[in-house]
């Protein structure tokens, strides 16, 4: 691919990046539902409906963002991207360390099984904290 073609396609993908991500996410939800149908024989309609409703809402938000943006200034520069990347790297390592230490403590206490509710709480706390932290890291 020539340099001019790369620049042309780069500009195209930069403009339509959000819609591409939304489309791939909706496709992943539908593909997951099809795979569940193939392996278990039961088609989860709620997954397909949820992914389509989510995709429509995200497309509406993306269109509003595109209409409101008047200049060509990027939303984030290299420093912001580097800060967000560092935050995700540190937070994921920290949560894995806490999970490892917690499992070690449960093993030392003599408990052979961990209640699934604790793992779900830990998982959602990770998503919640990293989501809010990424917004803070992006604004700094």
Phi, psi and omega in degrees: 000133181282164183297321180293322178294320178297318178296319180296312180290327177297317177294321179297312181290329177295322181289321186254016184302313182298318179292325177296317179296317179296316179297318179293324178294315178296319177298321178297321177295318179292318178297320176298319178295321178294320179294322176297320178296318181292324184271328183248345178085005181237123183271121181276092181296328182296330177291316180295314179296319178297317180290324178289319177295317177298319179295319179296316178297318179292326176295319178298316178297318180294321178295318178298318178298319180293323181289325183282337183283120184255339185245178181258016180287130179292154181291330182216143176261189184294324180295318180294315178299321178294318179296317180294318178299315178298319179298314179296321179295313180294317183292320179293321177294321179296315180292324176294322178295317179296319178296316179296315179295319177297318177294324177296317179296317177300321179292319180293328178291333179109007179277126182272342180223147180252132177301136183296331179300321179296321179292321177295318177299316179298317180297313180290328175296320177299312180296316182295312182292317180290327177295311178293320179296325178291325175296319179293316180295328180288328182279340183284000000 
